[in-house]
Amino acid sequence: MKYSKYILFVTIAFLVSCKQNTKTQIETPKQVEITLTKLWETDTLLKTCEAVRYDSEKNIIYVSNIGGVPPSEKDGDGSMSIINLEGKIINQNWVTGIDAPKGVSYFKNKLYVTDIDNVAKIDLETGVIEKKYTVENSVFLNDLDIDTNGDVYFTDSRDDKIYKLVNDDISLWLDLKGVNPNGILVENDRILVVSFSVGDFIAIDKKTQERTVIANGIVGGDGIVPVKDGYLVSSWKGEVYFVGSNTSNTKAVKVLDTKDQNLNAADIGIIPNKNILLVPTFFGNKVIAYKINTSYK
């Protein structure tokens, strides 16, 4: 009987050891390589296009156009456009009556857009601006994202803050002095931001607000989109970087550089089911689409 127990113990220990070794092999970091292949570009009619967002329900793409510069000028010449998945401009002036729209996202048939010192709520069916939420003491509202509850988070790049809009009420969510936050991506348990001046790509815990620098060196950081193995982060001057998640890519790796073409890379978007990256080129006045190709080493 004692001998049988010994055999059983050895067998269990062996199985546990095998399971642990298998788990270790599965979690071994892999090297990911991202390349981008150009698919199409729009006409150059999108005046100072800043941000793009794909609407998976309507299968269209929203584009925010600042219009005349500087991008902090209340000149009333901003607009929202709609393009299709082949790059054709369906409605160039879908929404007007805004100054310098930037960050864009939607929730339950409403589109939310930052516009210097306010957030505009737009009905997706009519294109009518239903309400403008003024953000007291704000300086330069920039990127915007929405969580699964419908809570709207947005950055003030020139005043180092993240605000939150919930049930028509705006509150300061976090003061990020010295960070100069631009791009923002809201996840289940954390919020990701990229600094425009410092170039840090930062994760912020939603509950504790503890910060962790994921990567750095993305000076001019503008937009963030999730991809299968991490994130693509744009730099306004005309670059896109890949930052790995659970891979051996611990540093930001440049995957696109259009500076020599005088094309910026502003607040990027993604069509996830097609692995297509959307790049608004700001002064280039057009959106360019790239196929995201992934390989492993």
Short mmCIF file of C-alpha atoms in Angstrom, two decimals:
data_model
loop_
_atom_site.label_atom_id
_atom_site.label_comp_id
_atom_site.label_asym_id
_atom_site.label_seq_id
_atom_site.Cartn_x
_atom_site.Cartn_y
_atom_site.Cartn_z
CA MET A 1 0.00 0.00 0.00
CA LYS A 2 2.82 2.39 0.86
CA TYR A 3 4.56 1.49 -2.40
CA SER A 4 1.39 2.31 -4.39
CA LYS A 5 1.14 5.69 -2.70
CA TYR A 6 4.75 6.39 -3.61
CA ILE A 7 4.11 5.55 -7.25
CA LEU A 8 1.03 7.80 -7.24
CA PHE A 9 3.00 10.68 -5.70
CA VAL A 10 5.78 10.41 -8.29
CA THR A 11 3.21 10.28 -11.11
CA ILE A 12 1.42 13.44 -9.89
CA ALA A 13 4.73 15.27 -9.41
CA PHE A 14 5.75 14.34 -12.96
CA LEU A 15 2.46 15.53 -14.42
CA VAL A 16 2.65 18.83 -12.53
CA SER A 17 6.22 19.32 -13.72
CA CYS A 18 5.19 18.66 -17.33
CA LYS A 19 2.30 21.11 -17.01
CA GLN A 20 4.59 23.81 -15.64
CA ASN A 21 7.14 23.25 -18.42
CA THR A 22 4.39 23.40 -21.04
CA LYS A 23 3.09 26.65 -19.55
CA THR A 24 6.60 28.11 -19.58
CA GLN A 25 6.98 27.26 -23.26
CA ILE A 26 3.65 28.87 -24.12
CA GLU A 27 4.53 32.09 -22.31
CA THR A 28 7.99 32.42 -23.85
CA PRO A 29 8.07 35.89 -25.48
CA LYS A 30 8.18 35.94 -29.25
CA GLN A 31 9.65 38.54 -31.56
CA VAL A 32 6.99 40.19 -33.71
CA GLU A 33 7.67 42.06 -36.93
CA ILE A 34 5.08 44.46 -38.31
CA THR A 35 5.18 45.81 -41.85
CA LEU A 36 2.70 48.08 -43.60
CA THR A 37 1.60 47.87 -47.23
CA LYS A 38 -0.20 50.84 -48.74
CA LEU A 39 -3.72 50.05 -50.00
CA TRP A 40 -5.33 53.35 -50.94
CA GLU A 41 -5.52 57.06 -50.21
CA THR A 42 -8.35 59.59 -50.39
CA ASP A 43 -8.45 62.72 -52.48
CA THR A 44 -6.66 65.68 -50.92
CA LEU A 45 -9.91 67.38 -49.94
CA LEU A 46 -9.85 66.66 -46.19
CA LYS A 47 -8.69 70.00 -44.85
CA THR A 48 -6.09 69.38 -42.12
CA CYS A 49 -7.45 65.94 -41.24
CA GLU A 50 -6.62 65.06 -37.65
CA ALA A 51 -8.43 61.90 -36.51
CA VAL A 52 -10.13 58.85 -38.04
CA ARG A 53 -12.49 56.28 -36.48
CA TYR A 54 -14.02 53.22 -38.11
CA ASP A 55 -17.70 52.52 -37.39
CA SER A 56 -18.09 48.73 -37.48
CA GLU A 57 -21.89 48.89 -37.47
CA LYS A 58 -22.26 51.29 -40.39
CA ASN A 59 -19.03 50.16 -42.09
CA ILE A 60 -17.84 53.72 -42.67
CA ILE A 61 -15.00 55.92 -41.44
CA TYR A 62 -15.35 59.27 -39.67
CA VAL A 63 -12.70 61.94 -40.26
CA SER A 64 -12.23 65.13 -38.24
CA ASN A 65 -10.98 68.15 -40.21
CA ILE A 66 -9.46 71.06 -38.33
CA GLY A 67 -9.72 73.35 -41.33
CA GLY A 68 -7.59 76.47 -41.04
CA VAL A 69 -4.71 76.66 -38.59
CA PRO A 70 -3.64 77.25 -35.90
CA PRO A 71 -5.59 74.27 -34.50
CA SER A 72 -6.62 76.30 -31.46
CA GLU A 73 -8.39 79.01 -33.46
CA LYS A 74 -12.16 79.40 -32.99
CA ASP A 75 -12.78 80.15 -36.65
CA GLY A 76 -15.81 77.93 -37.32
CA ASP A 77 -14.26 76.23 -40.36
CA GLY A 78 -13.86 72.75 -38.88
CA SER A 79 -15.87 69.79 -40.17
CA MET A 80 -16.50 66.06 -39.98
CA SER A 81 -16.33 63.90 -43.11
CA ILE A 82 -17.37 60.35 -43.93
CA ILE A 83 -15.34 58.06 -46.19
CA ASN A 84 -15.90 54.45 -47.21
CA LEU A 85 -13.58 51.47 -46.90
CA GLU A 86 -12.12 52.07 -50.35
CA GLY A 87 -11.09 55.64 -49.57
CA LYS A 88 -13.91 57.44 -51.38
CA ILE A 89 -15.20 60.58 -49.68
CA ILE A 90 -18.93 59.98 -49.23
CA ASN A 91 -19.77 63.23 -47.45
CA GLN A 92 -17.07 65.85 -47.10
CA ASN A 93 -19.11 68.26 -44.97
CA TRP A 94 -21.26 65.83 -43.01
CA VAL A 95 -20.99 68.01 -39.88
CA THR A 96 -20.16 71.72 -39.81
CA GLY A 97 -20.45 74.42 -37.19
CA ILE A 98 -17.35 73.35 -35.28
CA ASP A 99 -13.98 75.05 -34.93
CA ALA A 100 -11.08 72.59 -34.84
CA PRO A 101 -12.31 69.02 -34.18
CA LYS A 102 -9.75 66.47 -33.07
CA GLY A 103 -10.39 63.24 -31.13
CA VAL A 104 -13.36 61.15 -32.29
CA SER A 105 -15.24 58.12 -30.96
CA TYR A 106 -18.82 56.86 -30.83
CA PHE A 107 -21.21 55.07 -28.47
CA LYS A 108 -24.83 54.04 -29.00
CA ASN A 109 -25.49 56.13 -32.09
CA LYS A 110 -23.74 59.22 -30.75
CA LEU A 111 -20.42 60.58 -31.94
CA TYR A 112 -18.24 62.51 -29.47
CA VAL A 113 -15.66 64.98 -30.76
CA THR A 114 -13.25 67.24 -28.90
CA ASP A 115 -13.20 70.84 -30.14
CA ILE A 116 -10.62 73.07 -28.40
CA ASP A 117 -12.49 73.66 -25.12
CA ASN A 118 -15.64 71.58 -25.54
CA VAL A 119 -16.88 68.13 -26.51
CA ALA A 120 -19.56 67.95 -29.19
CA LYS A 121 -22.16 65.16 -29.17
CA ILE A 122 -23.43 64.39 -32.66
CA ASP A 123 -26.33 62.19 -33.75
CA LEU A 124 -24.98 59.56 -36.11
CA GLU A 125 -28.17 59.31 -38.13
CA THR A 126 -28.65 63.02 -38.84
CA GLY A 127 -25.22 64.57 -38.37
CA VAL A 128 -26.80 67.17 -36.08
CA ILE A 129 -24.82 68.48 -33.12
CA GLU A 130 -27.11 67.74 -30.19
CA LYS A 131 -25.02 69.27 -27.46
CA LYS A 132 -21.69 70.91 -26.71
CA TYR A 133 -20.13 70.25 -23.31
CA THR A 134 -17.91 73.16 -22.31
CA VAL A 135 -14.87 72.13 -20.26
CA GLU A 136 -14.09 74.95 -17.85
CA ASN A 137 -10.45 76.11 -17.77
CA SER A 138 -9.44 73.71 -20.53
CA VAL A 139 -6.76 74.81 -23.00
CA PHE A 140 -6.37 72.33 -25.89
CA LEU A 141 -8.64 69.30 -25.81
CA ASN A 142 -7.22 66.60 -28.03
CA ASP A 143 -7.75 62.85 -28.30
CA LEU A 144 -10.84 61.01 -27.02
CA ASP A 145 -11.94 57.43 -26.36
CA ILE A 146 -14.95 55.71 -24.78
CA ASP A 147 -15.15 52.61 -22.57
CA THR A 148 -17.76 49.86 -22.73
CA ASN A 149 -19.95 51.71 -20.20
CA GLY A 150 -20.14 54.79 -22.39
CA ASP A 151 -17.80 56.85 -20.18
CA VAL A 152 -15.90 59.34 -22.32
CA TYR A 153 -12.23 60.05 -21.55
CA PHE A 154 -10.29 62.81 -23.29
CA THR A 155 -6.96 64.61 -22.99
CA ASP A 156 -6.01 68.26 -22.64
CA SER A 157 -2.54 68.25 -24.17
CA ARG A 158 -1.53 71.77 -23.22
CA ASP A 159 -2.82 71.58 -19.66
CA ASP A 160 -1.58 68.04 -18.88
CA LYS A 161 -4.96 66.59 -17.90
CA ILE A 162 -7.38 63.76 -18.61
CA TYR A 163 -11.09 64.53 -18.25
CA LYS A 164 -14.08 62.24 -17.99
CA LEU A 165 -17.63 62.75 -19.27
CA VAL A 166 -20.30 60.62 -17.58
CA ASN A 167 -24.07 61.22 -17.74
CA ASP A 168 -23.61 64.77 -19.06
CA ASP A 169 -21.20 65.61 -16.22
CA ILE A 170 -17.55 66.48 -16.84
CA SER A 171 -14.90 65.97 -14.17
CA LEU A 172 -11.12 65.96 -13.97
CA TRP A 173 -9.97 62.34 -13.96
CA LEU A 174 -6.20 62.84 -13.63
CA ASP A 175 -3.61 65.60 -13.62
CA LEU A 176 -0.57 64.53 -15.65
CA LYS A 177 1.74 67.48 -15.09
CA GLY A 178 4.76 67.35 -17.36
CA VAL A 179 3.40 64.53 -19.53
CA ASN A 180 1.68 66.56 -22.26
CA PRO A 181 -0.80 63.72 -23.01
CA ASN A 182 -2.14 63.45 -26.54
CA GLY A 183 -3.34 60.05 -27.76
CA ILE A 184 -5.59 57.99 -25.49
CA LEU A 185 -6.89 54.42 -25.60
CA VAL A 186 -9.32 53.11 -22.96
CA GLU A 187 -9.09 49.43 -21.99
CA ASN A 188 -11.01 47.42 -19.39
CA ASP A 189 -8.68 48.02 -16.45
CA ARG A 190 -6.34 50.74 -17.65
CA ILE A 191 -5.97 53.80 -19.81
CA LEU A 192 -3.11 54.21 -22.25
CA VAL A 193 -1.76 57.63 -23.21
CA VAL A 194 1.14 58.81 -25.32
CA SER A 195 3.02 62.02 -24.59
CA PHE A 196 3.44 64.55 -27.35
CA SER A 197 6.52 66.31 -25.95
CA VAL A 198 8.26 63.61 -23.89
CA GLY A 199 7.41 60.64 -26.11
CA ASP A 200 6.49 58.22 -23.31
CA PHE A 201 3.82 55.57 -23.88
CA ILE A 202 2.12 55.17 -20.50
CA ALA A 203 -0.41 52.78 -18.93
CA ILE A 204 -2.57 54.14 -16.09
CA ASP A 205 -4.49 51.81 -13.79
CA LYS A 206 -8.18 52.81 -13.77
CA LYS A 207 -8.64 52.18 -10.04
CA THR A 208 -5.33 53.23 -8.48
CA GLN A 209 -4.22 55.64 -11.25
CA GLU A 210 -0.74 54.17 -10.88
CA ARG A 211 1.40 54.85 -13.95
CA THR A 212 3.71 52.51 -15.83
CA VAL A 213 5.88 53.55 -18.76
CA ILE A 214 5.48 50.87 -21.43
CA ALA A 215 7.85 52.40 -23.99
CA ASN A 216 9.47 55.70 -24.84
CA GLY A 217 11.05 57.51 -27.77
CA ILE A 218 7.79 58.31 -29.58
CA VAL A 219 8.25 62.08 -29.59
CA GLY A 220 5.23 63.82 -31.07
CA GLY A 221 3.02 60.93 -29.92
CA ASP A 222 -0.47 61.33 -31.36
CA GLY A 223 -2.70 58.25 -31.82
CA ILE A 224 -2.93 54.72 -30.39
CA VAL A 225 -4.65 51.64 -31.83
CA PRO A 226 -4.59 48.04 -30.55
CA VAL A 227 -3.34 45.24 -32.79
CA LYS A 228 -3.05 41.50 -32.21
CA ASP A 229 0.34 41.52 -30.50
CA GLY A 230 0.45 45.01 -29.04
CA TYR A 231 -0.17 48.55 -30.23
CA LEU A 232 0.55 50.89 -33.10
CA VAL A 233 1.35 54.44 -31.97
CA SER A 234 1.70 57.40 -34.30
CA SER A 235 4.05 60.34 -34.11
CA TRP A 236 2.55 63.50 -35.61
CA LYS A 237 5.69 64.38 -37.54
CA GLY A 238 5.08 61.37 -39.83
CA GLU A 239 5.94 58.09 -38.09
CA VAL A 240 4.16 54.99 -36.76
CA TYR A 241 5.67 52.70 -34.12
CA PHE A 242 4.88 49.17 -32.96
CA VAL A 243 4.96 48.47 -29.22
CA GLY A 244 4.68 44.79 -28.28
CA SER A 245 2.46 43.31 -25.58
CA ASN A 246 3.56 39.98 -24.03
CA THR A 247 6.29 39.73 -26.65
CA SER A 248 10.01 40.35 -26.65
CA ASN A 249 9.45 43.70 -28.39
CA THR A 250 10.25 45.82 -25.34
CA LYS A 251 11.07 48.95 -27.32
CA ALA A 252 9.04 51.02 -29.75
CA VAL A 253 9.93 49.92 -33.28
CA LYS A 254 9.36 52.26 -36.20
CA VAL A 255 7.21 50.67 -38.92
CA LEU A 256 6.33 53.73 -41.03
CA ASP A 257 8.12 56.98 -41.86
CA THR A 258 6.58 59.48 -44.29
CA LYS A 259 8.47 62.60 -43.23
CA ASP A 260 10.37 62.75 -46.52
CA GLN A 261 6.99 62.95 -48.28
CA ASN A 262 5.93 65.83 -46.01
CA LEU A 263 3.09 63.68 -44.70
CA ASN A 264 2.15 63.73 -41.02
CA ALA A 265 0.71 60.81 -39.06
CA ALA A 266 -1.93 62.21 -36.74
CA ASP A 267 -4.61 60.38 -34.71
CA ILE A 268 -4.63 56.97 -36.40
CA GLY A 269 -7.53 54.51 -36.60
CA ILE A 270 -7.94 50.84 -37.41
CA ILE A 271 -10.32 48.47 -39.19
CA PRO A 272 -9.63 45.46 -36.94
CA ASN A 273 -11.43 42.72 -38.89
CA LYS A 274 -9.43 43.60 -42.00
CA ASN A 275 -6.12 44.50 -40.28
CA ILE A 276 -6.09 47.91 -41.94
CA LEU A 277 -4.40 50.95 -40.40
CA LEU A 278 -5.88 54.38 -41.21
CA VAL A 279 -3.48 57.33 -41.13
CA PRO A 280 -4.76 60.92 -41.32
CA THR A 281 -1.95 63.01 -42.78
CA PHE A 282 -2.94 66.40 -41.28
CA PHE A 283 -1.33 68.95 -43.65
CA GLY A 284 -1.37 66.27 -46.35
CA ASN A 285 -5.17 66.68 -46.41
CA LYS A 286 -5.83 62.98 -47.03
CA VAL A 287 -6.22 59.65 -45.26
CA ILE A 288 -3.99 56.74 -46.27
CA ALA A 289 -4.84 53.09 -45.58
CA TYR A 290 -2.21 50.40 -44.97
CA LYS A 291 -2.51 46.64 -44.66
CA ILE A 292 -0.97 45.45 -41.38
CA ASN A 293 1.29 42.44 -42.02
CA THR A 294 2.54 40.39 -39.06
CA SER A 295 5.34 37.84 -38.91
CA TYR A 296 7.12 36.06 -36.05
CA LYS A 297 10.73 35.19 -35.33
#
